[in-house]
XYZ file of C-alpha atoms in Angstrom:
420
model
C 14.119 21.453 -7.180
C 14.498 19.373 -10.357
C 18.287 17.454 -8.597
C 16.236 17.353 -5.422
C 13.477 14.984 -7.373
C 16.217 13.277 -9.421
C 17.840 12.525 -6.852
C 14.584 11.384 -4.716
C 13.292 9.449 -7.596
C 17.035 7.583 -8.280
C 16.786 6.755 -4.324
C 13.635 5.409 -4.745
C 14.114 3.098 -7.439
C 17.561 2.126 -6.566
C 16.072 0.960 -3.135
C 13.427 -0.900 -4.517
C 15.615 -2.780 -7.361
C 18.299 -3.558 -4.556
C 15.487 -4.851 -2.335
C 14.280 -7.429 -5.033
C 17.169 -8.392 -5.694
C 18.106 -9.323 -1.887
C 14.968 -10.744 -1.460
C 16.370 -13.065 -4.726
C 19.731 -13.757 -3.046
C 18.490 -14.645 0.045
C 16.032 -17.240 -1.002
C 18.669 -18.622 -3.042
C 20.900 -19.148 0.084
C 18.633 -20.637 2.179
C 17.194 -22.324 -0.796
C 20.733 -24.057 -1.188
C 21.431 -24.253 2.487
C 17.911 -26.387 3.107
C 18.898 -28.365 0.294
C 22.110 -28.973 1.348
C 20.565 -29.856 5.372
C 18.132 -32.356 3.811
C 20.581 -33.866 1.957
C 22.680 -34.823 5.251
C 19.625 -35.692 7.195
C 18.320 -37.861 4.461
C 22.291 -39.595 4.761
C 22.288 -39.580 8.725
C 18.821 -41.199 8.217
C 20.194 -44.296 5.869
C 22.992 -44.431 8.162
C 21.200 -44.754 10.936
C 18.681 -47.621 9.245
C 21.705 -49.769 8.223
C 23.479 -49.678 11.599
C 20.367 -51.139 13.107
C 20.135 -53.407 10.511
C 23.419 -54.382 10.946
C 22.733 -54.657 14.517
C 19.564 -56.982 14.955
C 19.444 -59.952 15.912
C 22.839 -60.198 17.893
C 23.155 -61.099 21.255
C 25.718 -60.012 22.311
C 26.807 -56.361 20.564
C 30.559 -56.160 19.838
C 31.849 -53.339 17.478
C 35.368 -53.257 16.170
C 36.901 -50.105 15.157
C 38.012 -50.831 11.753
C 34.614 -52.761 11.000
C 33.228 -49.228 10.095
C 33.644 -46.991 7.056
C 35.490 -43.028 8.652
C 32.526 -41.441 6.620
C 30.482 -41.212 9.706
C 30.531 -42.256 13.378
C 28.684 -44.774 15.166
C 28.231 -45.093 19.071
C 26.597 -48.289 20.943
C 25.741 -46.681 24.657
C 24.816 -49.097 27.526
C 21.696 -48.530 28.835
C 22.986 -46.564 31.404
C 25.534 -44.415 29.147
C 28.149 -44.865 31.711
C 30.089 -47.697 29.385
C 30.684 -47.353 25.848
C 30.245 -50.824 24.072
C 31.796 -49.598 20.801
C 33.303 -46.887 19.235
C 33.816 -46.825 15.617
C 35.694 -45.513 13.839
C 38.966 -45.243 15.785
C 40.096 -41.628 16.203
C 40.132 -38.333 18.402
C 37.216 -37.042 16.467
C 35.159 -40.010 17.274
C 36.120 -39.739 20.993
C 34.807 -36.458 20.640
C 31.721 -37.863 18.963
C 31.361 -40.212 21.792
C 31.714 -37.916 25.042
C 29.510 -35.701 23.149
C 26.553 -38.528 22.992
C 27.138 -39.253 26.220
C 24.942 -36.697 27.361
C 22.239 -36.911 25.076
C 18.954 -38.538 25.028
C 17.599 -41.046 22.970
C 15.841 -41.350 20.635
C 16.329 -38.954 17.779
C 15.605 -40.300 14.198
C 15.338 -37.130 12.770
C 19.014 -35.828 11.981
C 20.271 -33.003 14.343
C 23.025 -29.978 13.695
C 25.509 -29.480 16.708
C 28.932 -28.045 16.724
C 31.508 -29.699 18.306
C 35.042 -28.236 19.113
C 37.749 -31.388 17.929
C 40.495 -32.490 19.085
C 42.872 -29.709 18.214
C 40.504 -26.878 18.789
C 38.693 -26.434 15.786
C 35.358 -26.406 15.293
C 33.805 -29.757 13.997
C 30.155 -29.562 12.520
C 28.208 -32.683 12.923
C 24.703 -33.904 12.309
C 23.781 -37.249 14.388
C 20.925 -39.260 15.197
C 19.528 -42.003 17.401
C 17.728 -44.759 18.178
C 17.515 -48.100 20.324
C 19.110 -51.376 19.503
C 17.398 -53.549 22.495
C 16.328 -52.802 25.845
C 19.914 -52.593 26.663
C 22.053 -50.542 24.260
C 21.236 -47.447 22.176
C 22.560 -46.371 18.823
C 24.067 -43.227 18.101
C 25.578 -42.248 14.654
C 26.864 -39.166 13.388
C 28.766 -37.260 10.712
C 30.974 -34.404 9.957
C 29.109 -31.962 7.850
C 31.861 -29.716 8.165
C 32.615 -29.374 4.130
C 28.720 -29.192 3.741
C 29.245 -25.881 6.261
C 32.283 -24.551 4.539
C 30.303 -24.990 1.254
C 27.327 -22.895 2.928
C 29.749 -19.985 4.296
C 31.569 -20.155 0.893
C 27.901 -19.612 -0.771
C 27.390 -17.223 1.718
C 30.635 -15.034 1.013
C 29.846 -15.514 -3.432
C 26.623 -14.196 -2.647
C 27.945 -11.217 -0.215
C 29.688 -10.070 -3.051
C 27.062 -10.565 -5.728
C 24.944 -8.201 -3.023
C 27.551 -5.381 -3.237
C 27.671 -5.747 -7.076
C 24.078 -5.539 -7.463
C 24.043 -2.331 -5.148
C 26.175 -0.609 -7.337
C 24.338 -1.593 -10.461
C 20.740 -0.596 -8.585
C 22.255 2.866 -8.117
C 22.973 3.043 -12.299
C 19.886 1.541 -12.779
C 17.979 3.719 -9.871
C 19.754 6.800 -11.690
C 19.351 5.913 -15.633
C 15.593 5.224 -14.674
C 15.230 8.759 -12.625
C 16.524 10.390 -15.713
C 14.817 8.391 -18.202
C 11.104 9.601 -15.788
C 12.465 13.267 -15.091
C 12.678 13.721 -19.260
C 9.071 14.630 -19.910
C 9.214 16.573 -16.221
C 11.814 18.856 -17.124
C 10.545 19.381 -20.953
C 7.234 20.511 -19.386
C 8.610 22.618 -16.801
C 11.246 24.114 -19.337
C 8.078 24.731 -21.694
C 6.747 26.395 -18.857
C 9.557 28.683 -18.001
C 9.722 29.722 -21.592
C 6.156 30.620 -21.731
C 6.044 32.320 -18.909
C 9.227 34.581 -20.252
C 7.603 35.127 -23.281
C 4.306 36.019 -21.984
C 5.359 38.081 -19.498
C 7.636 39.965 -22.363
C 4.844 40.127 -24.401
C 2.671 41.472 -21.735
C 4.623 44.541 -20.918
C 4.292 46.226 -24.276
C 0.405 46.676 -24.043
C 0.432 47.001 -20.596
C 2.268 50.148 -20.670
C -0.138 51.251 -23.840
C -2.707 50.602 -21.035
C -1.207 52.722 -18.218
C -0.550 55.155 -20.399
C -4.168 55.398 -21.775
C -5.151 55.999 -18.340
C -3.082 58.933 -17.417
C -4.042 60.862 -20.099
C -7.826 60.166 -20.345
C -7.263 60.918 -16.447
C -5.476 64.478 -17.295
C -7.863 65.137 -19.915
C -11.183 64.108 -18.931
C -10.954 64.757 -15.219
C -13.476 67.344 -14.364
C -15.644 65.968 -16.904
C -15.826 62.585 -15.116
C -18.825 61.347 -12.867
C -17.571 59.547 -9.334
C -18.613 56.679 -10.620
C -16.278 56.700 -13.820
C -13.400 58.534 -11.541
C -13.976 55.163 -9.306
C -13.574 53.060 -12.004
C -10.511 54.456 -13.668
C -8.937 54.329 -10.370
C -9.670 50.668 -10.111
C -8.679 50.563 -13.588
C -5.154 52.089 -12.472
C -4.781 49.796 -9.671
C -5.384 47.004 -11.481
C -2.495 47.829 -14.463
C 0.138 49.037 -10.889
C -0.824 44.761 -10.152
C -0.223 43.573 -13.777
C 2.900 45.681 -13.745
C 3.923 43.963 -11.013
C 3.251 40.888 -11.850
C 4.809 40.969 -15.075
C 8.255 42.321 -13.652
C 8.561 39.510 -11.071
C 7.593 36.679 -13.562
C 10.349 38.805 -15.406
C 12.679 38.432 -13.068
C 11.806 34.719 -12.130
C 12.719 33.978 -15.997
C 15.973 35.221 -15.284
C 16.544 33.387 -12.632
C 15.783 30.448 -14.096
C 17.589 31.695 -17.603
C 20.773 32.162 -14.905
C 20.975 36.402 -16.369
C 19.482 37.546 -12.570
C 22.262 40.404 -12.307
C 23.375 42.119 -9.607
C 24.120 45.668 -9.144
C 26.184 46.031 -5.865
C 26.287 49.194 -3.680
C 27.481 50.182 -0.281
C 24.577 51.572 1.130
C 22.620 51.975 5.237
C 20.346 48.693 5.998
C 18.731 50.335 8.809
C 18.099 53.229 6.898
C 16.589 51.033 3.710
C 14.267 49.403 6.603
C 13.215 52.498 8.621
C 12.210 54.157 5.421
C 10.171 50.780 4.414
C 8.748 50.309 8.326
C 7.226 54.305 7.923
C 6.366 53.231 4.246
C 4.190 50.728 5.559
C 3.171 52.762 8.869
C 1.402 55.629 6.795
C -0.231 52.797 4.262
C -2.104 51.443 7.094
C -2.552 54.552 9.234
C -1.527 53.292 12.723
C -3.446 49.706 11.974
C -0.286 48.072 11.710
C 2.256 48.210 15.085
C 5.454 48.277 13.495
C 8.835 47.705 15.627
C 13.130 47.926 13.957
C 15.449 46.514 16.376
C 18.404 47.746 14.924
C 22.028 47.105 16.653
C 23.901 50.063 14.380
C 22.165 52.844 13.502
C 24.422 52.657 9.886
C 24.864 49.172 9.649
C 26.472 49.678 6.370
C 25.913 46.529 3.754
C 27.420 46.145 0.378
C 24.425 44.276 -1.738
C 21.800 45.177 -4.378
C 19.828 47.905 -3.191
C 16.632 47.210 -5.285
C 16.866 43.617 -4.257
C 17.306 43.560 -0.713
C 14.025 46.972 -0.442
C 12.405 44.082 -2.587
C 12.963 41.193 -0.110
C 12.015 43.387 2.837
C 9.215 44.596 1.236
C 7.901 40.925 0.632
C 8.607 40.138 4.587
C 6.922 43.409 5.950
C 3.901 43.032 3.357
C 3.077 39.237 4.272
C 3.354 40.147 8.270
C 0.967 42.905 7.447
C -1.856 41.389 5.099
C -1.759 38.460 7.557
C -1.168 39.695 10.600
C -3.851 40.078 13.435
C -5.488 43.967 13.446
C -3.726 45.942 15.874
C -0.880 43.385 16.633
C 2.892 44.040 16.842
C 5.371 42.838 14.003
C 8.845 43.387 14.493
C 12.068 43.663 12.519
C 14.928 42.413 14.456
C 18.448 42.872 12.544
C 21.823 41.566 14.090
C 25.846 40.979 13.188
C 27.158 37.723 12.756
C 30.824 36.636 12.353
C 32.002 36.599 8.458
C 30.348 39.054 7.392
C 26.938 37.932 8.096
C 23.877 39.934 8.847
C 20.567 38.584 10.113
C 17.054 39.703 10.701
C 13.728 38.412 11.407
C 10.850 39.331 10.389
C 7.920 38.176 13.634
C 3.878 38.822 13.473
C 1.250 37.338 15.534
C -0.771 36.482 12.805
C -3.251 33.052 12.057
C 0.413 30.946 11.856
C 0.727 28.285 9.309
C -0.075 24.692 9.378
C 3.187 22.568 9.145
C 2.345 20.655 6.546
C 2.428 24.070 4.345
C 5.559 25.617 5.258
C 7.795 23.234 2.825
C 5.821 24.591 -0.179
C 5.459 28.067 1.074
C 8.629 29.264 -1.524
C 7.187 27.516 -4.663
C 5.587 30.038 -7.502
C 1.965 30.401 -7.341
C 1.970 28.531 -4.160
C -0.624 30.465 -1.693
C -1.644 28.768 1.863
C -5.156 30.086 1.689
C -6.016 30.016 -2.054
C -9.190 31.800 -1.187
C -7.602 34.636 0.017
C -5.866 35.692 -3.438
C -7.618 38.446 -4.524
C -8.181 40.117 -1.167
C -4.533 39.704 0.313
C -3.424 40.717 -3.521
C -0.905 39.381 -4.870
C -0.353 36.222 -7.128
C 1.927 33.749 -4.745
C 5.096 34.924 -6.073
C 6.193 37.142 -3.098
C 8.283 34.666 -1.208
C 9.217 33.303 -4.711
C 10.745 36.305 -5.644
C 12.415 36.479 -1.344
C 13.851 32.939 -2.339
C 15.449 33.971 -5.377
C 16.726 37.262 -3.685
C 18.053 35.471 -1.120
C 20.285 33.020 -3.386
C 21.385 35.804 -5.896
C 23.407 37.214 -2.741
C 24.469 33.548 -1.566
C 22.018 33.724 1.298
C 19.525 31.583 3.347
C 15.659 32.154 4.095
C 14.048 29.765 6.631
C 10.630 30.154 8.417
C 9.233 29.147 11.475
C 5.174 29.118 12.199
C 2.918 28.286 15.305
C -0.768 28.145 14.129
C -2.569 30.668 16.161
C 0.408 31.945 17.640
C 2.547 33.946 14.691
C 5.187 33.225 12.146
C 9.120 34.480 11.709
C 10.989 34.761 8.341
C 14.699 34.592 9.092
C 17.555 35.919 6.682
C 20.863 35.570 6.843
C 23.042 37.415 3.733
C 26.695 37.165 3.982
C 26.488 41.497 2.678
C 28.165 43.338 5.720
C 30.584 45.999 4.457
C 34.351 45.268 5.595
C 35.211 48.926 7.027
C 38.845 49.190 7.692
């Protein structure tokens, strides 16, 4: 339970760290990217204003090649676009430039991205604008951004790997925090454990004085006792049987958590241990309870601890009687797997429980109908004590529920006897 949380808690925070810190990343690229956009617009812009500067006032529009700095290109269209009155400068990638504009309208004094494919197949980025000279010829100038983009996709790939770095250090980060917040959780829950041990050592000694006070005030004061006292003592007794109980399975739930939960193996019948328990529980409610053993061997020999397993049966068969409709079936259905696996299922058609429950339904104390404690008996440590059962013989416990229809427990314990 306590790795589950660690490791819940480590996801948790390493999520959220990694997700600030890509929020961070990412407005930093496009941070830099719109800076570095503006930037060219701002220069296609200027460009633009000087070429019509440079432009005005002429009659007659002639534009050499060489007249023109190579940092950018500039494009005088007819007002048709069918002729080209200049070109500069001279080049394939400004013949590219110039089919490209073309095509396009005017007028355009905002910059604009477009990838072009040059001359020998690669791909040129440009940003261009537009506007018009005179009625008769329109200005288009342009410029390879094409660094600016390598710049962006080499900003792009620095912070790729700045991403994958600050992954890994959210997960040591995620994980020191989880263990840094699971300190105080685990020195509580230890505390806990350790009072619980020593309480429920502690407990035994005057219990048994107890019990044994009983018995012989019982044996020695019997026929001198009214009904009412003879009702009382018996309550008395049946109270100290629950204490006793109690005690041993907090007992045994301290040495589970201690890691000393030994266990004694035997070869013994399974279908005999649950017959015996199934008439057990037959005679306790006097023909109440419909009790069915589906049992494929009638041997069905198992090689486990004896006292354990009667104990995890007798957890299953008592919660699908206390909670079980009055005169309804419950049955015990027991099967061979392969590897040594045996199964069984434990049905009622009781009141169900509600889904959100079942996930909590193996934690200590844990009852679904906390009302219910003192006439159900019991202190919510039956399926605790099934759970821990279960794992001492390297097993599984799982449980399905239908409100108002029933509820199975299902076992599987890898016990069968190899028989040669």
């Amino acid at each position: 339970m306590l790795n589950h949380l660690r490791r819940k808690l480590t996801w948790n925070y390493s999520t959220w760290f990694f997700i600030t810190l890509l929020i961070v990343l990412a407005v930093l690229f496009l941070l830099v990217k719109s800076m570095l956009f503006e930037t060219a617009n701002e220069d296609i812009q200027d460009i633009l204003h000087y070429e019509l500067e440079k432009y005005k006032g002429q009659d007659a529009i002639e534009v050499k090649p060489e007249a023109s700095p190579s940092l950018y290109f500039s494009v005088v269209l007819s007002k048709s676009a069918h002729s080209i009155r200049g070109v500069q400068p001279a080049g394939k990638d400004a013949q590219t430039f110039s089919k490209f504009v073309r095509k396009q309208p005017c007028c355009r004094s905002e910059g604009k991205l477009k990838n072009l494919k040059g001359h020998f197949g690669d791909e040129m980025h440009i940003i261009y604008a537009s506007a018009r000279i005179d009625k008769n010829s329109t200005l288009f100038v342009g410029k390879n951004i094409s660094s600016i983009h390598e710049k962006i996709e080499h900003w792009f790939f620095s912070l790729s790997l700045i991403g994958l770095a600050a992954l890994m250090i959210s997960v040591i980060m995620g994980d020191r925090l989880a263990r840094k917040a699971m300190k105080p959780i685990i020195q509580n829950i230890e505390g806990q454990k350790k009072f619980i041990a020593d309480a429920s050592h502690e407990l035994r000694t005057p219990i048994s004085i107890f019990s044994a006070s009983l018995e012989v005030l019982e044996n020695e004061e019997r026929d001198k006792l009214s009904p009412f006292s003879q009702e009382t003592l018996n309550e008395l007794k049946d109270e100290v049987r629950q204490m006793n109980g109690l005690v041993a399975n907090l007992l045994m739930l301290a040495q589970e958590d201690a890691g000393q939960l030994k266990m004694n193996k035997e070869s013994f019948s399974f279908a005999e241990l649950a017959g015996q328990l199934v008439h057990q529980y037959e005679r306790l409610y006097e023909g109440k309870r419909q009790i069915a053993l589906h049992v494929p061997d009638d041997k069905m020999l198992v090689e486990a601890d004896r006292v354990r397993i009667k104990e995890l049966l007798h957890v299953l068969l008592d919660n699908a009687c206390k909670y079980s409709v009055l005169g309804s079936s419950i049955s015990i259905t027991v099967q061979k797997e392969e590897g040594r696996i045996l199964s069984f299922t434990v049905e009622d058609k009781g009141a169900g429980i509600p889904a959100e429950e079942i996930p909590y339904l193996f934690d200590r104390f844990y009852r679904v109908e906390k009302g219910r404690s003192r006439q159900a008996g019991g202190a919510g440590l039956g399926l605790s004590i099934a759970k821990a059962i279960t794992d001492l013989h390297d097993g599984t416990i799982k449980v399905s529920s239908w409100p108002g229809e029933g509820t199975i427990f299902s076992v599987r314990l890898p016990i069968l006897a190899n028989i040669l």
